JSON list of C-alpha atoms in Angstrom, two decimals:
[
{"chain": "A", "resi": 26, "resn": "UNK", "atom": "CA", "xyz": [193.77, 231.05, 271.93]},
{"chain": "A", "resi": 27, "resn": "UNK", "atom": "CA", "xyz": [192.52, 227.63, 272.09]},
{"chain": "A", "resi": 28, "resn": "UNK", "atom": "CA", "xyz": [190.23, 226.16, 274.52]},
{"chain": "A", "resi": 29, "resn": "UNK", "atom": "CA", "xyz": [190.29, 222.90, 275.89]},
{"chain": "A", "resi": 30, "resn": "UNK", "atom": "CA", "xyz": [187.79, 220.19, 274.93]},
{"chain": "A", "resi": 31, "resn": "UNK", "atom": "CA", "xyz": [184.92, 219.50, 275.74]},
{"chain": "A", "resi": 32, "resn": "UNK", "atom": "CA", "xyz": [183.88, 223.50, 275.53]},
{"chain": "A", "resi": 33, "resn": "UNK", "atom": "CA", "xyz": [181.06, 224.32, 278.02]},
{"chain": "A", "resi": 34, "resn": "UNK", "atom": "CA", "xyz": [178.29, 224.55, 276.07]},
{"chain": "A", "resi": 35, "resn": "UNK", "atom": "CA", "xyz": [176.73, 227.72, 277.43]},
{"chain": "A", "resi": 36, "resn": "UNK", "atom": "CA", "xyz": [173.51, 229.92, 276.41]},
{"chain": "A", "resi": 37, "resn": "UNK", "atom": "CA", "xyz": [172.39, 227.47, 273.02]},
{"chain": "A", "resi": 38, "resn": "UNK", "atom": "CA", "xyz": [169.38, 229.02, 270.98]},
{"chain": "A", "resi": 39, "resn": "UNK", "atom": "CA", "xyz": [167.46, 226.11, 269.42]},
{"chain": "A", "resi": 40, "resn": "UNK", "atom": "CA", "xyz": [165.25, 226.99, 266.64]},
{"chain": "A", "resi": 41, "resn": "UNK", "atom": "CA", "xyz": [162.40, 224.27, 265.99]},
{"chain": "A", "resi": 42, "resn": "UNK", "atom": "CA", "xyz": [162.74, 223.25, 269.65]},
{"chain": "A", "resi": 43, "resn": "UNK", "atom": "CA", "xyz": [159.38, 222.07, 270.53]},
{"chain": "A", "resi": 44, "resn": "UNK", "atom": "CA", "xyz": [159.80, 218.88, 268.16]},
{"chain": "A", "resi": 45, "resn": "UNK", "atom": "CA", "xyz": [162.07, 216.30, 266.43]},
{"chain": "A", "resi": 46, "resn": "UNK", "atom": "CA", "xyz": [165.47, 216.95, 266.21]},
{"chain": "A", "resi": 47, "resn": "UNK", "atom": "CA", "xyz": [165.18, 220.43, 267.76]},
{"chain": "A", "resi": 48, "resn": "UNK", "atom": "CA", "xyz": [163.73, 218.85, 270.75]},
{"chain": "A", "resi": 49, "resn": "UNK", "atom": "CA", "xyz": [166.28, 216.13, 271.07]},
{"chain": "A", "resi": 50, "resn": "UNK", "atom": "CA", "xyz": [169.02, 218.95, 270.86]},
{"chain": "A", "resi": 51, "resn": "UNK", "atom": "CA", "xyz": [167.29, 220.88, 273.69]},
{"chain": "A", "resi": 52, "resn": "UNK", "atom": "CA", "xyz": [167.42, 217.68, 275.79]},
{"chain": "A", "resi": 53, "resn": "UNK", "atom": "CA", "xyz": [171.27, 217.02, 274.84]},
{"chain": "A", "resi": 54, "resn": "UNK", "atom": "CA", "xyz": [172.21, 220.38, 275.59]},
{"chain": "A", "resi": 55, "resn": "UNK", "atom": "CA", "xyz": [170.72, 220.56, 279.22]},
{"chain": "A", "resi": 56, "resn": "UNK", "atom": "CA", "xyz": [171.89, 217.12, 279.83]},
{"chain": "A", "resi": 57, "resn": "UNK", "atom": "CA", "xyz": [175.28, 218.63, 278.97]},
{"chain": "A", "resi": 58, "resn": "UNK", "atom": "CA", "xyz": [174.91, 221.30, 281.51]},
{"chain": "A", "resi": 59, "resn": "UNK", "atom": "CA", "xyz": [174.17, 223.85, 278.93]},
{"chain": "A", "resi": 60, "resn": "UNK", "atom": "CA", "xyz": [171.30, 226.42, 279.00]},
{"chain": "A", "resi": 61, "resn": "UNK", "atom": "CA", "xyz": [168.85, 225.88, 276.08]},
{"chain": "A", "resi": 62, "resn": "UNK", "atom": "CA", "xyz": [166.51, 228.39, 274.70]},
{"chain": "A", "resi": 63, "resn": "UNK", "atom": "CA", "xyz": [164.16, 228.01, 271.86]},
{"chain": "A", "resi": 64, "resn": "UNK", "atom": "CA", "xyz": [162.35, 229.68, 269.17]},
{"chain": "A", "resi": 65, "resn": "UNK", "atom": "CA", "xyz": [159.14, 227.91, 267.64]},
{"chain": "A", "resi": 66, "resn": "UNK", "atom": "CA", "xyz": [155.97, 228.67, 266.64]},
{"chain": "A", "resi": 67, "resn": "UNK", "atom": "CA", "xyz": [154.52, 226.54, 269.28]},
{"chain": "A", "resi": 68, "resn": "UNK", "atom": "CA", "xyz": [156.27, 226.63, 272.75]},
{"chain": "A", "resi": 69, "resn": "UNK", "atom": "CA", "xyz": [153.34, 225.37, 274.99]},
{"chain": "A", "resi": 70, "resn": "UNK", "atom": "CA", "xyz": [154.81, 221.81, 275.30]},
{"chain": "A", "resi": 71, "resn": "UNK", "atom": "CA", "xyz": [158.27, 222.57, 275.30]},
{"chain": "A", "resi": 72, "resn": "UNK", "atom": "CA", "xyz": [160.48, 220.85, 278.14]},
{"chain": "A", "resi": 73, "resn": "UNK", "atom": "CA", "xyz": [163.74, 221.55, 279.42]},
{"chain": "A", "resi": 74, "resn": "UNK", "atom": "CA", "xyz": [164.39, 224.95, 278.16]},
{"chain": "A", "resi": 75, "resn": "UNK", "atom": "CA", "xyz": [165.35, 227.73, 280.27]},
{"chain": "A", "resi": 76, "resn": "UNK", "atom": "CA", "xyz": [163.30, 230.34, 278.10]},
{"chain": "A", "resi": 77, "resn": "UNK", "atom": "CA", "xyz": [161.00, 230.41, 274.92]},
{"chain": "A", "resi": 78, "resn": "UNK", "atom": "CA", "xyz": [159.78, 232.76, 272.41]},
{"chain": "A", "resi": 79, "resn": "UNK", "atom": "CA", "xyz": [156.95, 231.85, 270.16]},
{"chain": "A", "resi": 80, "resn": "UNK", "atom": "CA", "xyz": [157.68, 232.96, 266.35]},
{"chain": "A", "resi": 81, "resn": "UNK", "atom": "CA", "xyz": [157.72, 231.94, 262.56]},
{"chain": "A", "resi": 82, "resn": "UNK", "atom": "CA", "xyz": [161.11, 231.66, 261.73]},
{"chain": "A", "resi": 83, "resn": "UNK", "atom": "CA", "xyz": [160.34, 232.85, 258.16]},
{"chain": "A", "resi": 84, "resn": "UNK", "atom": "CA", "xyz": [158.95, 235.96, 259.79]},
{"chain": "A", "resi": 85, "resn": "UNK", "atom": "CA", "xyz": [162.40, 238.12, 259.87]},
{"chain": "A", "resi": 86, "resn": "UNK", "atom": "CA", "xyz": [160.93, 240.86, 262.23]},
{"chain": "A", "resi": 87, "resn": "UNK", "atom": "CA", "xyz": [159.62, 238.17, 264.64]},
{"chain": "A", "resi": 88, "resn": "UNK", "atom": "CA", "xyz": [162.63, 236.71, 264.50]},
{"chain": "A", "resi": 89, "resn": "UNK", "atom": "CA", "xyz": [165.07, 239.67, 265.31]},
{"chain": "A", "resi": 90, "resn": "UNK", "atom": "CA", "xyz": [162.62, 240.55, 268.34]},
{"chain": "A", "resi": 91, "resn": "UNK", "atom": "CA", "xyz": [162.63, 237.20, 269.76]},
{"chain": "A", "resi": 92, "resn": "UNK", "atom": "CA", "xyz": [166.40, 236.89, 269.24]},
{"chain": "A", "resi": 93, "resn": "UNK", "atom": "CA", "xyz": [166.98, 240.27, 271.09]},
{"chain": "A", "resi": 94, "resn": "UNK", "atom": "CA", "xyz": [164.47, 239.50, 273.89]},
{"chain": "A", "resi": 95, "resn": "UNK", "atom": "CA", "xyz": [166.44, 235.72, 274.96]},
{"chain": "A", "resi": 96, "resn": "UNK", "atom": "CA", "xyz": [169.87, 237.51, 274.44]},
{"chain": "A", "resi": 97, "resn": "UNK", "atom": "CA", "xyz": [168.87, 240.01, 276.89]},
{"chain": "A", "resi": 98, "resn": "UNK", "atom": "CA", "xyz": [167.32, 237.36, 279.11]},
{"chain": "A", "resi": 99, "resn": "UNK", "atom": "CA", "xyz": [170.06, 235.16, 279.27]},
{"chain": "A", "resi": 100, "resn": "UNK", "atom": "CA", "xyz": [173.06, 237.80, 278.95]},
{"chain": "A", "resi": 101, "resn": "UNK", "atom": "CA", "xyz": [174.19, 236.39, 275.74]},
{"chain": "A", "resi": 102, "resn": "UNK", "atom": "CA", "xyz": [173.88, 233.94, 273.23]},
{"chain": "A", "resi": 103, "resn": "UNK", "atom": "CA", "xyz": [177.05, 231.58, 272.96]},
{"chain": "A", "resi": 104, "resn": "UNK", "atom": "CA", "xyz": [175.66, 229.05, 270.04]},
{"chain": "A", "resi": 105, "resn": "UNK", "atom": "CA", "xyz": [172.63, 228.78, 267.58]},
{"chain": "A", "resi": 106, "resn": "UNK", "atom": "CA", "xyz": [171.26, 225.57, 265.95]},
{"chain": "A", "resi": 107, "resn": "UNK", "atom": "CA", "xyz": [168.85, 226.15, 263.21]},
{"chain": "A", "resi": 108, "resn": "UNK", "atom": "CA", "xyz": [166.77, 222.81, 263.52]},
{"chain": "A", "resi": 109, "resn": "UNK", "atom": "CA", "xyz": [163.34, 224.47, 262.30]},
{"chain": "A", "resi": 110, "resn": "UNK", "atom": "CA", "xyz": [162.36, 223.01, 258.87]},
{"chain": "A", "resi": 111, "resn": "UNK", "atom": "CA", "xyz": [159.47, 221.87, 256.77]},
{"chain": "A", "resi": 112, "resn": "UNK", "atom": "CA", "xyz": [158.65, 220.37, 253.55]},
{"chain": "A", "resi": 113, "resn": "UNK", "atom": "CA", "xyz": [156.01, 220.02, 250.96]},
{"chain": "A", "resi": 114, "resn": "UNK", "atom": "CA", "xyz": [156.24, 217.16, 248.65]},
{"chain": "A", "resi": 115, "resn": "UNK", "atom": "CA", "xyz": [155.03, 216.82, 245.22]},
{"chain": "A", "resi": 116, "resn": "UNK", "atom": "CA", "xyz": [155.81, 217.92, 241.43]},
{"chain": "A", "resi": 117, "resn": "UNK", "atom": "CA", "xyz": [156.65, 221.48, 240.99]},
{"chain": "A", "resi": 118, "resn": "UNK", "atom": "CA", "xyz": [153.86, 221.59, 238.91]},
{"chain": "A", "resi": 119, "resn": "UNK", "atom": "CA", "xyz": [151.40, 220.18, 241.62]},
{"chain": "A", "resi": 120, "resn": "UNK", "atom": "CA", "xyz": [152.55, 222.00, 244.99]},
{"chain": "A", "resi": 121, "resn": "UNK", "atom": "CA", "xyz": [151.12, 225.32, 244.96]},
{"chain": "A", "resi": 122, "resn": "UNK", "atom": "CA", "xyz": [153.25, 228.08, 244.61]},
{"chain": "A", "resi": 123, "resn": "UNK", "atom": "CA", "xyz": [152.98, 229.80, 248.04]},
{"chain": "A", "resi": 124, "resn": "UNK", "atom": "CA", "xyz": [153.40, 226.49, 249.46]},
{"chain": "A", "resi": 125, "resn": "UNK", "atom": "CA", "xyz": [156.81, 225.97, 247.35]},
{"chain": "A", "resi": 126, "resn": "UNK", "atom": "CA", "xyz": [157.87, 229.24, 248.82]},
{"chain": "A", "resi": 127, "resn": "UNK", "atom": "CA", "xyz": [156.91, 228.83, 252.56]},
{"chain": "A", "resi": 128, "resn": "UNK", "atom": "CA", "xyz": [159.44, 225.82, 252.36]},
{"chain": "A", "resi": 129, "resn": "UNK", "atom": "CA", "xyz": [162.24, 228.32, 251.26]},
{"chain": "A", "resi": 130, "resn": "UNK", "atom": "CA", "xyz": [160.96, 230.89, 253.89]},
{"chain": "A", "resi": 131, "resn": "UNK", "atom": "CA", "xyz": [161.30, 228.27, 256.77]},
{"chain": "A", "resi": 132, "resn": "UNK", "atom": "CA", "xyz": [164.15, 226.33, 255.84]},
{"chain": "A", "resi": 133, "resn": "UNK", "atom": "CA", "xyz": [166.53, 228.55, 253.97]},
{"chain": "A", "resi": 134, "resn": "UNK", "atom": "CA", "xyz": [165.22, 232.28, 254.92]},
{"chain": "A", "resi": 135, "resn": "UNK", "atom": "CA", "xyz": [164.64, 231.41, 258.37]},
{"chain": "A", "resi": 136, "resn": "UNK", "atom": "CA", "xyz": [168.10, 230.12, 258.80]},
{"chain": "A", "resi": 137, "resn": "UNK", "atom": "CA", "xyz": [169.63, 233.27, 257.42]},
{"chain": "A", "resi": 138, "resn": "UNK", "atom": "CA", "xyz": [167.41, 235.17, 259.65]},
{"chain": "A", "resi": 139, "resn": "UNK", "atom": "CA", "xyz": [168.43, 233.52, 263.11]},
{"chain": "A", "resi": 140, "resn": "UNK", "atom": "CA", "xyz": [171.61, 233.58, 262.18]},
{"chain": "A", "resi": 141, "resn": "UNK", "atom": "CA", "xyz": [172.06, 237.19, 261.46]},
{"chain": "A", "resi": 142, "resn": "UNK", "atom": "CA", "xyz": [169.91, 238.29, 264.31]},
{"chain": "A", "resi": 143, "resn": "UNK", "atom": "CA", "xyz": [172.30, 236.20, 266.78]},
{"chain": "A", "resi": 144, "resn": "UNK", "atom": "CA", "xyz": [175.59, 236.70, 264.98]},
{"chain": "A", "resi": 145, "resn": "UNK", "atom": "CA", "xyz": [176.86, 239.79, 266.93]},
{"chain": "A", "resi": 146, "resn": "UNK", "atom": "CA", "xyz": [175.91, 237.58, 270.22]},
{"chain": "A", "resi": 147, "resn": "UNK", "atom": "CA", "xyz": [177.73, 235.01, 268.89]},
{"chain": "A", "resi": 148, "resn": "UNK", "atom": "CA", "xyz": [180.95, 236.83, 267.63]},
{"chain": "A", "resi": 149, "resn": "UNK", "atom": "CA", "xyz": [181.06, 238.27, 271.16]},
{"chain": "A", "resi": 150, "resn": "UNK", "atom": "CA", "xyz": [181.17, 234.81, 272.58]},
{"chain": "A", "resi": 151, "resn": "UNK", "atom": "CA", "xyz": [183.44, 233.41, 269.60]},
{"chain": "A", "resi": 152, "resn": "UNK", "atom": "CA", "xyz": [180.62, 231.03, 269.70]},
{"chain": "A", "resi": 153, "resn": "UNK", "atom": "CA", "xyz": [179.34, 228.45, 267.19]},
{"chain": "A", "resi": 154, "resn": "UNK", "atom": "CA", "xyz": [176.77, 227.92, 264.40]},
{"chain": "A", "resi": 155, "resn": "UNK", "atom": "CA", "xyz": [175.36, 225.02, 263.78]},
{"chain": "A", "resi": 156, "resn": "UNK", "atom": "CA", "xyz": [172.96, 224.96, 260.85]},
{"chain": "A", "resi": 157, "resn": "UNK", "atom": "CA", "xyz": [170.77, 221.79, 259.84]},
{"chain": "A", "resi": 158, "resn": "UNK", "atom": "CA", "xyz": [170.73, 220.69, 256.24]},
{"chain": "A", "resi": 159, "resn": "UNK", "atom": "CA", "xyz": [169.98, 217.53, 255.13]},
{"chain": "A", "resi": 160, "resn": "UNK", "atom": "CA", "xyz": [171.23, 214.59, 253.00]},
{"chain": "A", "resi": 161, "resn": "UNK", "atom": "CA", "xyz": [169.28, 216.04, 250.16]},
{"chain": "A", "resi": 162, "resn": "UNK", "atom": "CA", "xyz": [171.42, 218.85, 250.48]},
{"chain": "A", "resi": 163, "resn": "UNK", "atom": "CA", "xyz": [173.92, 216.58, 248.93]},
{"chain": "A", "resi": 164, "resn": "UNK", "atom": "CA", "xyz": [171.69, 214.56, 246.66]},
{"chain": "A", "resi": 165, "resn": "UNK", "atom": "CA", "xyz": [168.35, 215.26, 244.45]},
{"chain": "A", "resi": 166, "resn": "UNK", "atom": "CA", "xyz": [165.26, 213.28, 244.51]},
{"chain": "A", "resi": 167, "resn": "UNK", "atom": "CA", "xyz": [162.19, 213.87, 242.42]},
{"chain": "A", "resi": 168, "resn": "UNK", "atom": "CA", "xyz": [159.08, 215.64, 243.89]},
{"chain": "A", "resi": 169, "resn": "UNK", "atom": "CA", "xyz": [161.47, 217.34, 246.65]},
{"chain": "A", "resi": 170, "resn": "UNK", "atom": "CA", "xyz": [161.93, 220.49, 244.47]},
{"chain": "A", "resi": 171, "resn": "UNK", "atom": "CA", "xyz": [161.44, 222.94, 247.42]},
{"chain": "A", "resi": 172, "resn": "UNK", "atom": "CA", "xyz": [163.20, 221.02, 249.90]},
{"chain": "A", "resi": 173, "resn": "UNK", "atom": "CA", "xyz": [166.14, 220.16, 248.03]},
{"chain": "A", "resi": 174, "resn": "UNK", "atom": "CA", "xyz": [166.49, 223.93, 247.10]},
{"chain": "A", "resi": 175, "resn": "UNK", "atom": "CA", "xyz": [166.16, 225.28, 250.52]},
{"chain": "A", "resi": 176, "resn": "UNK", "atom": "CA", "xyz": [168.63, 222.23, 252.07]},
{"chain": "A", "resi": 177, "resn": "UNK", "atom": "CA", "xyz": [171.17, 223.11, 248.93]},
{"chain": "A", "resi": 178, "resn": "UNK", "atom": "CA", "xyz": [170.85, 226.64, 249.77]},
{"chain": "A", "resi": 179, "resn": "UNK", "atom": "CA", "xyz": [171.57, 226.07, 253.37]},
{"chain": "A", "resi": 180, "resn": "UNK", "atom": "CA", "xyz": [174.74, 224.12, 252.68]},
{"chain": "A", "resi": 181, "resn": "UNK", "atom": "CA", "xyz": [176.16, 227.00, 250.34]},
{"chain": "A", "resi": 182, "resn": "UNK", "atom": "CA", "xyz": [175.04, 229.60, 252.59]},
{"chain": "A", "resi": 183, "resn": "UNK", "atom": "CA", "xyz": [177.14, 227.86, 255.69]},
{"chain": "A", "resi": 184, "resn": "UNK", "atom": "CA", "xyz": [179.87, 227.11, 253.64]},
{"chain": "A", "resi": 185, "resn": "UNK", "atom": "CA", "xyz": [180.02, 230.77, 252.83]},
{"chain": "A", "resi": 186, "resn": "UNK", "atom": "CA", "xyz": [179.33, 232.01, 256.47]},
{"chain": "A", "resi": 187, "resn": "UNK", "atom": "CA", "xyz": [182.40, 229.57, 257.47]},
{"chain": "A", "resi": 188, "resn": "UNK", "atom": "CA", "xyz": [184.67, 231.20, 255.00]},
{"chain": "A", "resi": 189, "resn": "UNK", "atom": "CA", "xyz": [183.47, 234.79, 255.97]},
{"chain": "A", "resi": 190, "resn": "UNK", "atom": "CA", "xyz": [183.23, 234.56, 259.54]},
{"chain": "A", "resi": 191, "resn": "UNK", "atom": "CA", "xyz": [186.45, 232.10, 260.08]},
{"chain": "A", "resi": 192, "resn": "UNK", "atom": "CA", "xyz": [188.62, 233.23, 263.04]},
{"chain": "A", "resi": 193, "resn": "UNK", "atom": "CA", "xyz": [185.62, 234.82, 264.83]},
{"chain": "A", "resi": 194, "resn": "UNK", "atom": "CA", "xyz": [182.96, 232.04, 265.19]},
{"chain": "A", "resi": 195, "resn": "UNK", "atom": "CA", "xyz": [182.85, 228.49, 264.37]},
{"chain": "A", "resi": 196, "resn": "UNK", "atom": "CA", "xyz": [180.39, 227.25, 261.78]},
{"chain": "A", "resi": 197, "resn": "UNK", "atom": "CA", "xyz": [179.39, 223.43, 261.34]},
{"chain": "A", "resi": 198, "resn": "UNK", "atom": "CA", "xyz": [176.74, 222.23, 258.90]},
{"chain": "A", "resi": 199, "resn": "UNK", "atom": "CA", "xyz": [174.81, 218.94, 260.29]},
{"chain": "A", "resi": 200, "resn": "UNK", "atom": "CA", "xyz": [173.82, 216.67, 256.85]},
{"chain": "A", "resi": 201, "resn": "UNK", "atom": "CA", "xyz": [171.28, 214.39, 258.50]},
{"chain": "A", "resi": 202, "resn": "UNK", "atom": "CA", "xyz": [169.55, 211.46, 256.59]},
{"chain": "A", "resi": 203, "resn": "UNK", "atom": "CA", "xyz": [165.97, 210.63, 257.76]},
{"chain": "A", "resi": 204, "resn": "UNK", "atom": "CA", "xyz": [164.99, 210.55, 261.62]},
{"chain": "A", "resi": 205, "resn": "UNK", "atom": "CA", "xyz": [162.14, 208.90, 263.64]},
{"chain": "A", "resi": 206, "resn": "UNK", "atom": "CA", "xyz": [160.52, 212.01, 264.08]},
{"chain": "A", "resi": 207, "resn": "UNK", "atom": "CA", "xyz": [156.88, 213.45, 263.34]},
{"chain": "A", "resi": 208, "resn": "UNK", "atom": "CA", "xyz": [158.22, 215.36, 260.17]},
{"chain": "A", "resi": 209, "resn": "UNK", "atom": "CA", "xyz": [156.67, 212.85, 257.88]},
{"chain": "A", "resi": 210, "resn": "UNK", "atom": "CA", "xyz": [153.33, 212.84, 259.53]},
{"chain": "A", "resi": 211, "resn": "UNK", "atom": "CA", "xyz": [151.40, 215.18, 257.29]},
{"chain": "A", "resi": 212, "resn": "UNK", "atom": "CA", "xyz": [152.77, 213.95, 254.04]},
{"chain": "A", "resi": 213, "resn": "UNK", "atom": "CA", "xyz": [150.71, 211.81, 251.61]},
{"chain": "A", "resi": 214, "resn": "UNK", "atom": "CA", "xyz": [151.16, 208.04, 252.41]},
{"chain": "A", "resi": 215, "resn": "UNK", "atom": "CA", "xyz": [153.32, 207.85, 248.94]},
{"chain": "A", "resi": 216, "resn": "UNK", "atom": "CA", "xyz": [155.78, 210.27, 250.50]},
{"chain": "A", "resi": 217, "resn": "UNK", "atom": "CA", "xyz": [156.26, 208.50, 254.00]},
{"chain": "A", "resi": 218, "resn": "UNK", "atom": "CA", "xyz": [159.04, 206.21, 254.81]},
{"chain": "A", "resi": 219, "resn": "UNK", "atom": "CA", "xyz": [158.03, 202.73, 254.73]},
{"chain": "A", "resi": 220, "resn": "UNK", "atom": "CA", "xyz": [158.38, 200.24, 257.60]},
{"chain": "A", "resi": 221, "resn": "UNK", "atom": "CA", "xyz": [161.75, 198.79, 256.77]},
{"chain": "A", "resi": 222, "resn": "UNK", "atom": "CA", "xyz": [163.02, 202.50, 256.08]},
{"chain": "A", "resi": 223, "resn": "UNK", "atom": "CA", "xyz": [166.42, 203.00, 257.56]},
{"chain": "A", "resi": 224, "resn": "UNK", "atom": "CA", "xyz": [165.93, 206.23, 260.12]},
{"chain": "A", "resi": 225, "resn": "UNK", "atom": "CA", "xyz": [168.24, 207.73, 262.69]},
{"chain": "A", "resi": 226, "resn": "UNK", "atom": "CA", "xyz": [166.89, 208.32, 266.22]},
{"chain": "A", "resi": 227, "resn": "UNK", "atom": "CA", "xyz": [167.16, 211.83, 266.69]},
{"chain": "A", "resi": 228, "resn": "UNK", "atom": "CA", "xyz": [168.82, 211.97, 270.01]},
{"chain": "A", "resi": 229, "resn": "UNK", "atom": "CA", "xyz": [171.82, 210.15, 268.38]},
{"chain": "A", "resi": 230, "resn": "UNK", "atom": "CA", "xyz": [171.93, 212.89, 265.74]},
{"chain": "A", "resi": 231, "resn": "UNK", "atom": "CA", "xyz": [171.52, 215.45, 268.61]},
{"chain": "A", "resi": 232, "resn": "UNK", "atom": "CA", "xyz": [174.67, 214.11, 270.28]},
{"chain": "A", "resi": 233, "resn": "UNK", "atom": "CA", "xyz": [176.85, 214.91, 267.02]},
{"chain": "A", "resi": 234, "resn": "UNK", "atom": "CA", "xyz": [175.15, 218.48, 267.69]},
{"chain": "A", "resi": 235, "resn": "UNK", "atom": "CA", "xyz": [176.51, 218.59, 271.09]},
{"chain": "A", "resi": 236, "resn": "UNK", "atom": "CA", "xyz": [180.00, 217.01, 269.84]},
{"chain": "A", "resi": 237, "resn": "UNK", "atom": "CA", "xyz": [180.48, 220.05, 267.52]},
{"chain": "A", "resi": 238, "resn": "UNK", "atom": "CA", "xyz": [179.47, 222.64, 269.93]},
{"chain": "A", "resi": 239, "resn": "UNK", "atom": "CA", "xyz": [182.25, 221.47, 272.56]},
{"chain": "A", "resi": 240, "resn": "UNK", "atom": "CA", "xyz": [185.02, 221.80, 270.08]},
{"chain": "A", "resi": 241, "resn": "UNK", "atom": "CA", "xyz": [187.69, 224.00, 271.61]},
{"chain": "A", "resi": 242, "resn": "UNK", "atom": "CA", "xyz": [188.15, 227.72, 270.04]},
{"chain": "A", "resi": 243, "resn": "UNK", "atom": "CA", "xyz": [190.62, 226.93, 266.90]},
{"chain": "A", "resi": 244, "resn": "UNK", "atom": "CA", "xyz": [189.14, 223.40, 266.15]},
{"chain": "A", "resi": 245, "resn": "UNK", "atom": "CA", "xyz": [186.19, 223.07, 263.32]},
{"chain": "A", "resi": 246, "resn": "UNK", "atom": "CA", "xyz": [184.24, 220.84, 262.44]},
{"chain": "A", "resi": 247, "resn": "UNK", "atom": "CA", "xyz": [182.92, 222.01, 259.32]},
{"chain": "A", "resi": 248, "resn": "UNK", "atom": "CA", "xyz": [180.30, 219.39, 258.23]},
{"chain": "A", "resi": 249, "resn": "UNK", "atom": "CA", "xyz": [178.94, 216.69, 259.97]},
{"chain": "A", "resi": 250, "resn": "UNK", "atom": "CA", "xyz": [176.88, 213.61, 257.83]},
{"chain": "A", "resi": 251, "resn": "UNK", "atom": "CA", "xyz": [174.89, 211.59, 259.99]},
{"chain": "A", "resi": 252, "resn": "UNK", "atom": "CA", "xyz": [172.98, 208.46, 258.51]},
{"chain": "A", "resi": 253, "resn": "UNK", "atom": "CA", "xyz": [172.27, 204.88, 259.61]},
{"chain": "A", "resi": 254, "resn": "UNK", "atom": "CA", "xyz": [174.66, 202.48, 259.06]},
{"chain": "A", "resi": 255, "resn": "UNK", "atom": "CA", "xyz": [172.90, 200.64, 256.28]},
{"chain": "A", "resi": 256, "resn": "UNK", "atom": "CA", "xyz": [171.61, 204.13, 254.59]},
{"chain": "A", "resi": 257, "resn": "UNK", "atom": "CA", "xyz": [171.39, 202.99, 250.79]},
{"chain": "A", "resi": 258, "resn": "UNK", "atom": "CA", "xyz": [171.59, 206.07, 249.32]},
{"chain": "A", "resi": 259, "resn": "UNK", "atom": "CA", "xyz": [175.28, 206.89, 250.95]},
{"chain": "A", "resi": 260, "resn": "UNK", "atom": "CA", "xyz": [177.93, 207.89, 249.65]}
]
């Protein structure tokens, strides 16, 4: 059965919805008539979400509990957008092992935990998962081994999930280049974008997430690359 376009957004769970791209997605979903819910480490300043739960996505047990509570409160979940993410820049031998592994825990394992916990609800709704990878899931940079490993992993996980669940849910991988967010604030100066850096507004990227979510059943947007017009590293 094929729905019509645009498909109603429904109940959309957004991880990392308190800032950056996640916050922009929450706003875009609400503006589009959907019901956004958020899981984040800090939910104190979140605006626009119907419900929130405080949890670290790298804590699988906490994620499972938060997803279950949100699904019960909203009567189900129609879609998930995994926007939570962190980075630790530096040479492999200069980044502490626990910090390196935390990037994997949040970006990759956190994505997997949220999707796994929400999957039964999404399948009942024949809904959609939008995972957030990165342009660094397609190319590698020095001093970014943790981030590249995590985002290459998200891309591989998402492609395999799409193959595994085809016909039951939709799976879209968002591959954004750099955005004008606070993501870079805690980096050393050498790893921050320069004043002439080509960066997208997260609101523009969030609109592409809504586009994917609104595709009718039977029509798949498998991967979306979103980058500035003058992005020097693409293609």
